[in-house]
Short mmCIF file of C-alpha atoms and ligand atoms in Angstrom, two decimals:
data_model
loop_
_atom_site.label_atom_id
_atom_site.label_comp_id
_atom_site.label_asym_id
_atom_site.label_seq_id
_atom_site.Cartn_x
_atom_site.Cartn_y
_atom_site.Cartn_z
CA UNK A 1348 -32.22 -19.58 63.30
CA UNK A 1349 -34.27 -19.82 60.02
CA UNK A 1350 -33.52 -17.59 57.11
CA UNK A 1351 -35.63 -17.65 54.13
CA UNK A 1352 -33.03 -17.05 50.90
CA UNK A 1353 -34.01 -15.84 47.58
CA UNK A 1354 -32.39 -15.07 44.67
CA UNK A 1355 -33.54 -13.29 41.22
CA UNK A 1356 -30.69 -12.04 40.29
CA UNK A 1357 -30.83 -13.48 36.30
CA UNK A 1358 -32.93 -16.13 35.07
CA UNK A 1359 -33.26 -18.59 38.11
CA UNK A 1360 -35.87 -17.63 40.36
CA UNK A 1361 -35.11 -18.75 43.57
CA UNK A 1362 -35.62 -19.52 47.11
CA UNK A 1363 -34.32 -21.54 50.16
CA UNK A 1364 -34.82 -22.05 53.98
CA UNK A 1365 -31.44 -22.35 55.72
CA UNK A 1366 -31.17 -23.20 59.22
CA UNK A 1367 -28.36 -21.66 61.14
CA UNK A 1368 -26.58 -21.18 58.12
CA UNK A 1369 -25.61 -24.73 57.64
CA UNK A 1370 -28.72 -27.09 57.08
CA UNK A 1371 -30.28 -26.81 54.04
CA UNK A 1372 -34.37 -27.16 54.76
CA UNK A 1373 -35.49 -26.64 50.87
CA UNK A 1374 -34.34 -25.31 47.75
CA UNK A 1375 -36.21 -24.37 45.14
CA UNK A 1376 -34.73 -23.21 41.60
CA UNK A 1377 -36.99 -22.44 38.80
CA UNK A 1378 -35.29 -21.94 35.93
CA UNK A 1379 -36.33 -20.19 33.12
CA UNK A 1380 -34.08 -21.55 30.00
CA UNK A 1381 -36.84 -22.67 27.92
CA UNK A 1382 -37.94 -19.12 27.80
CA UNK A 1383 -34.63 -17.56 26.68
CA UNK A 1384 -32.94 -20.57 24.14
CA UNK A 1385 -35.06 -19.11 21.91
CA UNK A 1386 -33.29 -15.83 21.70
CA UNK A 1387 -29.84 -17.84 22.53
CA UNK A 1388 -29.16 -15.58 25.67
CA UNK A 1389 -30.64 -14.04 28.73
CA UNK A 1390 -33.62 -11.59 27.37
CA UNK A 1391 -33.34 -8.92 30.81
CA UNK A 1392 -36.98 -7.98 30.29
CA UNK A 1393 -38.23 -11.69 30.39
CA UNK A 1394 -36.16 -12.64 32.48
CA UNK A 1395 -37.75 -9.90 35.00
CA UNK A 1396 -41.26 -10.61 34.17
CA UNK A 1397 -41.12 -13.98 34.75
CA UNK A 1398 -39.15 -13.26 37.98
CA UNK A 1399 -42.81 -11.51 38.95
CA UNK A 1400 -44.97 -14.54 37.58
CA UNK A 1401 -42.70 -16.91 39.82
CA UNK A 1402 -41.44 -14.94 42.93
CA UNK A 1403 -44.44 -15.84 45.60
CA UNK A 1404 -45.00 -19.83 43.97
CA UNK A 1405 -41.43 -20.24 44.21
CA UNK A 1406 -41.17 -19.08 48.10
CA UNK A 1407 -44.36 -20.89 49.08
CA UNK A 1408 -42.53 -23.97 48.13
CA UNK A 1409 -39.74 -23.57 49.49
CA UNK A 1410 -41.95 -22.90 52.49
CA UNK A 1411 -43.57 -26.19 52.15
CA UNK A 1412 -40.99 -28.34 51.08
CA UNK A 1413 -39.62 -26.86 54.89
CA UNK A 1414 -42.98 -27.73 56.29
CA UNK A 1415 -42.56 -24.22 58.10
CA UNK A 1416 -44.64 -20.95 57.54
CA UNK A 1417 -43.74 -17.42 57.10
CA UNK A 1418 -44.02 -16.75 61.16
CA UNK A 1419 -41.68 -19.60 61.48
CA UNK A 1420 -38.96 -17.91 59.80
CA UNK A 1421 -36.12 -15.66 61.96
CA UNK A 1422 -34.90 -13.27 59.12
CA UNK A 1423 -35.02 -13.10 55.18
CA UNK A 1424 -32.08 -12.81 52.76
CA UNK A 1425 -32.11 -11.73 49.32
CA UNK A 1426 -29.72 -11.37 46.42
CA UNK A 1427 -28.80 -7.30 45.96
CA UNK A 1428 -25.84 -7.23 43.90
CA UNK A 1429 -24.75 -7.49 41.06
CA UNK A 1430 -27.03 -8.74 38.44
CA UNK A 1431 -29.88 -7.99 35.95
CA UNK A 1432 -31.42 -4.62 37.43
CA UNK A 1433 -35.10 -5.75 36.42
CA UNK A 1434 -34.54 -9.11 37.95
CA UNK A 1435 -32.65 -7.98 41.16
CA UNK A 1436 -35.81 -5.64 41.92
CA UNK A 1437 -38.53 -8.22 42.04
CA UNK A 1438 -36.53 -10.07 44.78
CA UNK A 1439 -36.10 -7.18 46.69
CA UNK A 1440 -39.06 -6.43 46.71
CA UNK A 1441 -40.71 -9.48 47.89
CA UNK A 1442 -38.43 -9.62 50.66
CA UNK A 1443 -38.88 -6.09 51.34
CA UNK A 1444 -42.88 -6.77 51.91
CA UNK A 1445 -42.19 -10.35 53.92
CA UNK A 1446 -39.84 -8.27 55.98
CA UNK A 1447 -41.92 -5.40 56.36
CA UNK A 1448 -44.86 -7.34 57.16
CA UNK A 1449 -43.71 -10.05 59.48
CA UNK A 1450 -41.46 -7.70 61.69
CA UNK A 1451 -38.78 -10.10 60.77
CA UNK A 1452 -34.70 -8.63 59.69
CA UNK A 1453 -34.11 -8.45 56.03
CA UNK A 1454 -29.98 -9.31 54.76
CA UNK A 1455 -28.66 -7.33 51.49
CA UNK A 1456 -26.33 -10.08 49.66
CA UNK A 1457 -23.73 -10.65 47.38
CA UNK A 1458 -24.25 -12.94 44.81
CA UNK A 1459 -20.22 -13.91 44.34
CA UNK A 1460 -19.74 -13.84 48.17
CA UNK A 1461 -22.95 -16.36 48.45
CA UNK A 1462 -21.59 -18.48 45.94
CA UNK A 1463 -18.86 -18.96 48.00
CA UNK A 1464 -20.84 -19.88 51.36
CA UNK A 1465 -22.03 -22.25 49.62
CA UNK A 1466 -19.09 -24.51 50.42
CA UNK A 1467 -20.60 -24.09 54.34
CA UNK A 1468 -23.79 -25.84 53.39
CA UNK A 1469 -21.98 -28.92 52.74
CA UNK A 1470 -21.00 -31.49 55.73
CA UNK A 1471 -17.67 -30.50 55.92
CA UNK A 1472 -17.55 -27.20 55.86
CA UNK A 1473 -13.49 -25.24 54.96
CA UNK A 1474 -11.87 -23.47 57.95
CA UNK A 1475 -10.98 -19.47 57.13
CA UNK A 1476 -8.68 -18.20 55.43
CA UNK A 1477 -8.93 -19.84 51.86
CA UNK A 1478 -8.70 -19.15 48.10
CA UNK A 1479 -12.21 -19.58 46.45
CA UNK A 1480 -12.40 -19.66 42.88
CA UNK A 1481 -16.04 -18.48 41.64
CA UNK A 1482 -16.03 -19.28 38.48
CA UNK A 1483 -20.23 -18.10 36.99
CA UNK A 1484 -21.96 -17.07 33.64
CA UNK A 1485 -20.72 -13.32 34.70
CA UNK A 1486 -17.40 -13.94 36.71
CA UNK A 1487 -14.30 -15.65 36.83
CA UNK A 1488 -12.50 -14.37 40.04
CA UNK A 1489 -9.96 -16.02 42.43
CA UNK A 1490 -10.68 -14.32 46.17
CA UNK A 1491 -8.81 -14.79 49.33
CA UNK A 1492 -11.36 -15.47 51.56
CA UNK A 1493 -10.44 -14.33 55.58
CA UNK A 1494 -14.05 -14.40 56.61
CA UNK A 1495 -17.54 -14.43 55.56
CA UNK A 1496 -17.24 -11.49 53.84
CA UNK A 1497 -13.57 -10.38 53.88
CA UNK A 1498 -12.48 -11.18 50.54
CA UNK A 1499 -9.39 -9.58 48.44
CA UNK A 1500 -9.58 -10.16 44.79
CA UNK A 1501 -6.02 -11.92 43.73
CA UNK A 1502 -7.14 -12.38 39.80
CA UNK A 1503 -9.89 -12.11 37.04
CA UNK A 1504 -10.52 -12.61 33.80
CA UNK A 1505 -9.37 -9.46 31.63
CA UNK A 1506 -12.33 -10.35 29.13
CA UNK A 1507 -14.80 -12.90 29.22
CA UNK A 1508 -16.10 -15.31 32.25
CA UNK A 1509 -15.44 -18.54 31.88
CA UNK A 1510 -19.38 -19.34 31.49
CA UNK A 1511 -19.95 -16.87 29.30
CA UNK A 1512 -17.23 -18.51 27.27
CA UNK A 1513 -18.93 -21.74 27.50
CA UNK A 1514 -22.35 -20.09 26.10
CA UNK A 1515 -20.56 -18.11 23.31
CA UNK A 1516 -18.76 -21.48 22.31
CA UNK A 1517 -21.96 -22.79 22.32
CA UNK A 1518 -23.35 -20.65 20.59
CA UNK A 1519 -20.72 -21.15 17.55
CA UNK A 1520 -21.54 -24.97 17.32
CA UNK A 1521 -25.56 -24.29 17.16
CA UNK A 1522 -25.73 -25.98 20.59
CA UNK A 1523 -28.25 -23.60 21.91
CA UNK A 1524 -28.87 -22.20 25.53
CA UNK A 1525 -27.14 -22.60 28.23
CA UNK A 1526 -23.79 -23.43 26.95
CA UNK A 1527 -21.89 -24.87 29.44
CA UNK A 1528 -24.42 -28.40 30.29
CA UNK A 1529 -24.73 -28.81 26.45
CA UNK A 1530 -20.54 -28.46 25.73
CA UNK A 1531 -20.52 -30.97 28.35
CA UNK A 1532 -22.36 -33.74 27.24
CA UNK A 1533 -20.84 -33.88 23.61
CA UNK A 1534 -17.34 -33.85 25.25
CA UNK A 1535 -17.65 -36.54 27.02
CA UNK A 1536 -17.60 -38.62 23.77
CA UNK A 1537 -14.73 -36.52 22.46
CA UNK A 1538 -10.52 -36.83 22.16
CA UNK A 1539 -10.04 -33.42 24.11
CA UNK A 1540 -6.19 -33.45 22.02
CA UNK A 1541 -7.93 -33.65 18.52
CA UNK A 1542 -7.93 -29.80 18.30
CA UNK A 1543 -4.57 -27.66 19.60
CA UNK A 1544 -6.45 -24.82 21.38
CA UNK A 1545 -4.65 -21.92 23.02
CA UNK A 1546 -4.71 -21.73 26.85
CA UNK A 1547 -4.55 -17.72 26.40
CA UNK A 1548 -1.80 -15.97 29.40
CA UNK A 1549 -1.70 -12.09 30.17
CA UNK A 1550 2.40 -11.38 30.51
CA UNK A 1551 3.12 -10.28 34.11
CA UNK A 1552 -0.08 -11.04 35.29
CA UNK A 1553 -0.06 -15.07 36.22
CA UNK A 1554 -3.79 -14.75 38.26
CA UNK A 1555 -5.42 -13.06 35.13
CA UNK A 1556 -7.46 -15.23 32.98
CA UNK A 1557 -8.57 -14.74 29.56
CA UNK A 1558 -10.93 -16.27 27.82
CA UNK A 1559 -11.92 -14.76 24.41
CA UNK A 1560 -8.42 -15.72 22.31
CA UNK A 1561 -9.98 -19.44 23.41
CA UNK A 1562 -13.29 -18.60 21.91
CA UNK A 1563 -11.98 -16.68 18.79
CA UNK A 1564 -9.43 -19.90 17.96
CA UNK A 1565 -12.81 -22.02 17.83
CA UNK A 1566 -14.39 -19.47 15.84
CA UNK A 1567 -11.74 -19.62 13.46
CA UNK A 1568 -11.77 -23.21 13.47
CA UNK A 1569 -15.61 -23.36 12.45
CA UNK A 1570 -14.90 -20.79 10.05
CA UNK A 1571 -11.88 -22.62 8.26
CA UNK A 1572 -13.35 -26.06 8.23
CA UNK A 1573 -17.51 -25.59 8.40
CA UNK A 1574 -17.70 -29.04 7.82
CA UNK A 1575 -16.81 -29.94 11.65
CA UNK A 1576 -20.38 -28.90 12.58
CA UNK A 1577 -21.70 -31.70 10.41
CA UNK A 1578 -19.35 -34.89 11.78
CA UNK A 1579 -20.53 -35.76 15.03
CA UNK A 1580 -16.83 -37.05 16.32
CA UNK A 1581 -15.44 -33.82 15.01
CA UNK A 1582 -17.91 -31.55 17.21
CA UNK A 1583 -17.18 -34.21 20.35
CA UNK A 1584 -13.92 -33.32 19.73
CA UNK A 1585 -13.77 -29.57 19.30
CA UNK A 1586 -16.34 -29.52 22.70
CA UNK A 1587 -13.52 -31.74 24.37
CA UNK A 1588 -10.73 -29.43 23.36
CA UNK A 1589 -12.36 -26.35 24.34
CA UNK A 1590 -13.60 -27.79 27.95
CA UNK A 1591 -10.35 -28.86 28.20
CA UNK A 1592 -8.57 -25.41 27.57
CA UNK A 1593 -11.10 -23.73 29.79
CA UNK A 1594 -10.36 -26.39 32.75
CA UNK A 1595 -6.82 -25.94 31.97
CA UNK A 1596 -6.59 -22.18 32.47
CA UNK A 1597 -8.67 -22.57 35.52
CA UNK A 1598 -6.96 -25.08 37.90
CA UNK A 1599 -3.17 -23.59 36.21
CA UNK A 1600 -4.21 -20.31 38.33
CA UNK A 1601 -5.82 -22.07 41.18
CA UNK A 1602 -3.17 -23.92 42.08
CA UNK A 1603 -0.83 -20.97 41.80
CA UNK A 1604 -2.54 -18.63 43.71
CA UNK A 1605 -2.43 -21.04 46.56
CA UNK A 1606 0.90 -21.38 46.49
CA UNK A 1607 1.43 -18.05 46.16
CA UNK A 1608 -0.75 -17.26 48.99
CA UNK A 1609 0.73 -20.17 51.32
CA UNK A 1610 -2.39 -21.94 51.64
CA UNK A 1611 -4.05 -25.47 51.44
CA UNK A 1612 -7.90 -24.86 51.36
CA UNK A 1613 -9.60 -23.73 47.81
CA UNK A 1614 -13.25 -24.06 47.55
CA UNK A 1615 -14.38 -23.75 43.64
CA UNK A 1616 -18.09 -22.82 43.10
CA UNK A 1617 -20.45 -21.19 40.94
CA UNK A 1618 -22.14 -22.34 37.73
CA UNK A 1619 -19.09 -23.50 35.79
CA UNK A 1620 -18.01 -25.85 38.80
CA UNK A 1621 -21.29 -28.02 38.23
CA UNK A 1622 -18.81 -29.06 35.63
CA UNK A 1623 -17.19 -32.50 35.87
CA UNK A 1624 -14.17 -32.79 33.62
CA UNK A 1625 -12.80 -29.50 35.68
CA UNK A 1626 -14.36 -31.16 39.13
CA UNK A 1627 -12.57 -34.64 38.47
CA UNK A 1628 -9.28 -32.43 37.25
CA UNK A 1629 -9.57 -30.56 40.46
CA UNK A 1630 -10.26 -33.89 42.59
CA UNK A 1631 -7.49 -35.43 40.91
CA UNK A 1632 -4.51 -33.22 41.55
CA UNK A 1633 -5.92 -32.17 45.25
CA UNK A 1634 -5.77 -35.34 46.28
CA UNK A 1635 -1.69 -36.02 44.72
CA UNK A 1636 -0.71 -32.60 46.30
CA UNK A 1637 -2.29 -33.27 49.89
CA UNK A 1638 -4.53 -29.66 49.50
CA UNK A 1639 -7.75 -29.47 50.92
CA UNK A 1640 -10.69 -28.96 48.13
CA UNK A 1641 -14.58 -28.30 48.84
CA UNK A 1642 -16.85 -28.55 45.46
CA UNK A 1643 -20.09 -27.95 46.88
CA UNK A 1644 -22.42 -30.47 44.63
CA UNK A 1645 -23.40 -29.32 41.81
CA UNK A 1646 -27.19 -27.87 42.82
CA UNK A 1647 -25.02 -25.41 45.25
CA UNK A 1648 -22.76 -24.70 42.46
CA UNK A 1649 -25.57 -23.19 40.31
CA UNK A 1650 -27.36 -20.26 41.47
CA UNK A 1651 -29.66 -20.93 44.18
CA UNK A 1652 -31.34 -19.50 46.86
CA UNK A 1653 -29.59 -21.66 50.07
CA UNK A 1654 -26.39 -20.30 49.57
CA UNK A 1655 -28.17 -16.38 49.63
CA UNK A 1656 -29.69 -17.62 52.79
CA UNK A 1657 -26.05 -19.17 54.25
CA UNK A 1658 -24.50 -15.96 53.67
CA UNK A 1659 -27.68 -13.69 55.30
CA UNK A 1660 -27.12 -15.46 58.10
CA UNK A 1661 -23.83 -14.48 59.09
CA UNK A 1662 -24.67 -11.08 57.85
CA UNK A 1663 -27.72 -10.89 60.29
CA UNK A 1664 -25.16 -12.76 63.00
CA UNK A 1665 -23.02 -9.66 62.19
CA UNK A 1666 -25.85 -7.28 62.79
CA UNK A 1667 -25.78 -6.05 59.00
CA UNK A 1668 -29.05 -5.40 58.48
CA UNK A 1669 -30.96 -4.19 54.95
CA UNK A 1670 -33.74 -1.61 55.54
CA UNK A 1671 -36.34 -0.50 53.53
CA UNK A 1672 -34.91 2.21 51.68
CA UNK A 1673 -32.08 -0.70 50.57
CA UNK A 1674 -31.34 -0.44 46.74
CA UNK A 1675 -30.24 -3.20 44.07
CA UNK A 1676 -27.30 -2.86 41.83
CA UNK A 1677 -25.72 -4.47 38.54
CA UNK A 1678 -22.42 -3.97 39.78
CA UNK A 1679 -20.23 -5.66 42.01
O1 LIG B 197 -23.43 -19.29 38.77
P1 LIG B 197 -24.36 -19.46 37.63
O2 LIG B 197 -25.46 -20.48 37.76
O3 LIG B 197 -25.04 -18.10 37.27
C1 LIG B 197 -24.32 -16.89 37.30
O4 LIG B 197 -24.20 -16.33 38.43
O5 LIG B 197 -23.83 -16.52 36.24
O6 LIG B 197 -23.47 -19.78 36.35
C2 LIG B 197 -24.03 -19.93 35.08
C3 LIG B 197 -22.93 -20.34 34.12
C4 LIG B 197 -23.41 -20.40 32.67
O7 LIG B 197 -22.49 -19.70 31.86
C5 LIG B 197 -23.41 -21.89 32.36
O8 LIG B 197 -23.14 -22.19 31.01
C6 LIG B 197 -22.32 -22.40 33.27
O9 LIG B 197 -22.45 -21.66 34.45
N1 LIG B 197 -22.47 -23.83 33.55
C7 LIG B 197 -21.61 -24.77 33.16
C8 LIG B 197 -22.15 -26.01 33.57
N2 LIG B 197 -23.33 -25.77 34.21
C9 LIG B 197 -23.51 -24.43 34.20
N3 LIG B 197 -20.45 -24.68 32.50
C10 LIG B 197 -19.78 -25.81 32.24
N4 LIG B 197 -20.23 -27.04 32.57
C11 LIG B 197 -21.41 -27.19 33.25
N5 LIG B 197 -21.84 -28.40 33.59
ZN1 LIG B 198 -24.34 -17.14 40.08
#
């Protein structure tokens, strides 16, 4: 069964062809970062425009890089919440019309539960129930997962996502847009125990992260000593401690929640887990404690269209179908 994926939801214009929810016959992402690190954040309007200016090249090619064509395909699956209204609607409405027009069944999905199925588009693929930790630009949330789309929420962060904090850090050290690749590369050259950052707790709740004391202690930093910005170690170093706290806060939590859940299987995914300081940290103490990790690569971590069409397909499997009087939404 072939399911064509795509995803507008921010600023990655997107689209996939999936077969049977496991093989991945092309992906294409096309991002639009050069347009917004000017403005040092995701402009909604632009974003949406350039959704428009991108939507049909983008699905042609993943068409092509499939060596299928539209009548090929077996159903269509798009991103429908939550996300950047302006964006959402020019996906749904291209895969309204293909729909519509090629007689083929259209899937309504969600972008935090197709970040997870991304973790089935790898070879091997977790067994239900697990914990998935989505960790995204707009999300940090730690789900039991009992089937494709029977999740219950066990924790999230009380302020900001853990990508967001990544940007916003960014931000602070004149890195520019997007945060979390840049913060990456200069830590790698870093001592990640040159700076004392705070790995910030919520009393009583031990699956709630928190993420803005982090970025307020750099701020604080930069403000106290400006100079840091202007030694290159320093601002390895102050990348390194801050990717460190993050990674810190996120595993901690992980790892708790499967214990407190009695189970071995956590998938990690979304943007953040492109990362590799947190994927080697992960790696590192899965392996010691015998638990059972999938880390989709990093092109399935980031948004992208395959894992839309992995989850459509289980939804159209299901018999949940989207019809044309289907609506978007920001929200979860
Ligand atoms: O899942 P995603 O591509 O889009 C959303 O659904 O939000 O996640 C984007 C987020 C951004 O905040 C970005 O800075 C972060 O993921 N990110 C990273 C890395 N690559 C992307 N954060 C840390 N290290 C990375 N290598
Ligand atoms: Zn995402």
């Amino acid at each position: 069964m072939l399911i064509l994926g795509i995803e507008t939801s921010c600023d990655e214009t997107a689209a996939a062809v999936v077969a049977d929810g496991r093989t991945v016959l092309s992906s294409v992402v096309a991002t639009q970062f050069e347009l917004h690190a000017q403005y040092g954040g995701v402009v909604p309007e632009i974003a949406a425009r350039r959704h428009l200016e991108n939507i049909l090249p983008v699905i042609q090619g993943a068409l092509d890089q499939a060596k299928i064509t539209l009548s090929d395909l077996d159903g269509l699956a798009v991103t429908q919440r939550p996300g950047l209204i302006g964006a959402l609607i020019i996906g749904m409405a291209a895969a309204k019309a293909l729909s519509y027009t090629l007689g083929k069944p259209l899937a309504g999905v969600h972008h935090l539960q197709a970040h997870i199925m991304a973790a089935f588009l790898t070879d091997s693929p977790p067994e239900f129930p697990f914990v998935a930790l989505v960790v995204s630009g707009g999300h940090t949330n730690l789900y039991r997962v009992a089937g494709a789309t029977e999740m219950t929420l066990l924790g999230r962060s009380r302020d900001d996502a853990a990508g967001e904090a990544f940007d916003k850090v960014a931000k602070l050290m004149d890195l520019g847009y997007p945060g979390g690749v840049r913060i990456e590369a200069l830590a790698q050259d870093g001592n990640p125990a040159a700076y004392n950052l705070p790995r910030p707790r919520v009393h009583g709740e031990p699956l709630t992260f928190s993420f803005s004391g982090l970025k307020t202690a750099v701020a604080q930093r930069l403000k106290q000593h400006p100079e840091i910005l202007a030694d290159a170690a320093a601002r390895c170093d102050l990348a390194a401690g801050f990717q460190a706290a993050v990674v810190d806060s996120l595993t901690s939590r992980a790892w708790l929640s499967l214990t407190q859940e009695g189970c071995s299987r956590l998938v990690v995914c979304g943007g953040v887990a492109a990362n590799n300081r947190l994927r080697r940290a992960l790696q590192e103490h899965a392996l010691s404690a015998g638990l059972e990790l999938f880390l989709p690569p990093p092109a399935l971590c980031t948004d992208n269209a395959a894992m839309v069409a992995a989850l459509g397909y289980r939804l159209l499997m299901a018999g949940q179908r989207l019809d044309l009087t289907g609506d978007v939404f920001s929200r979860g």
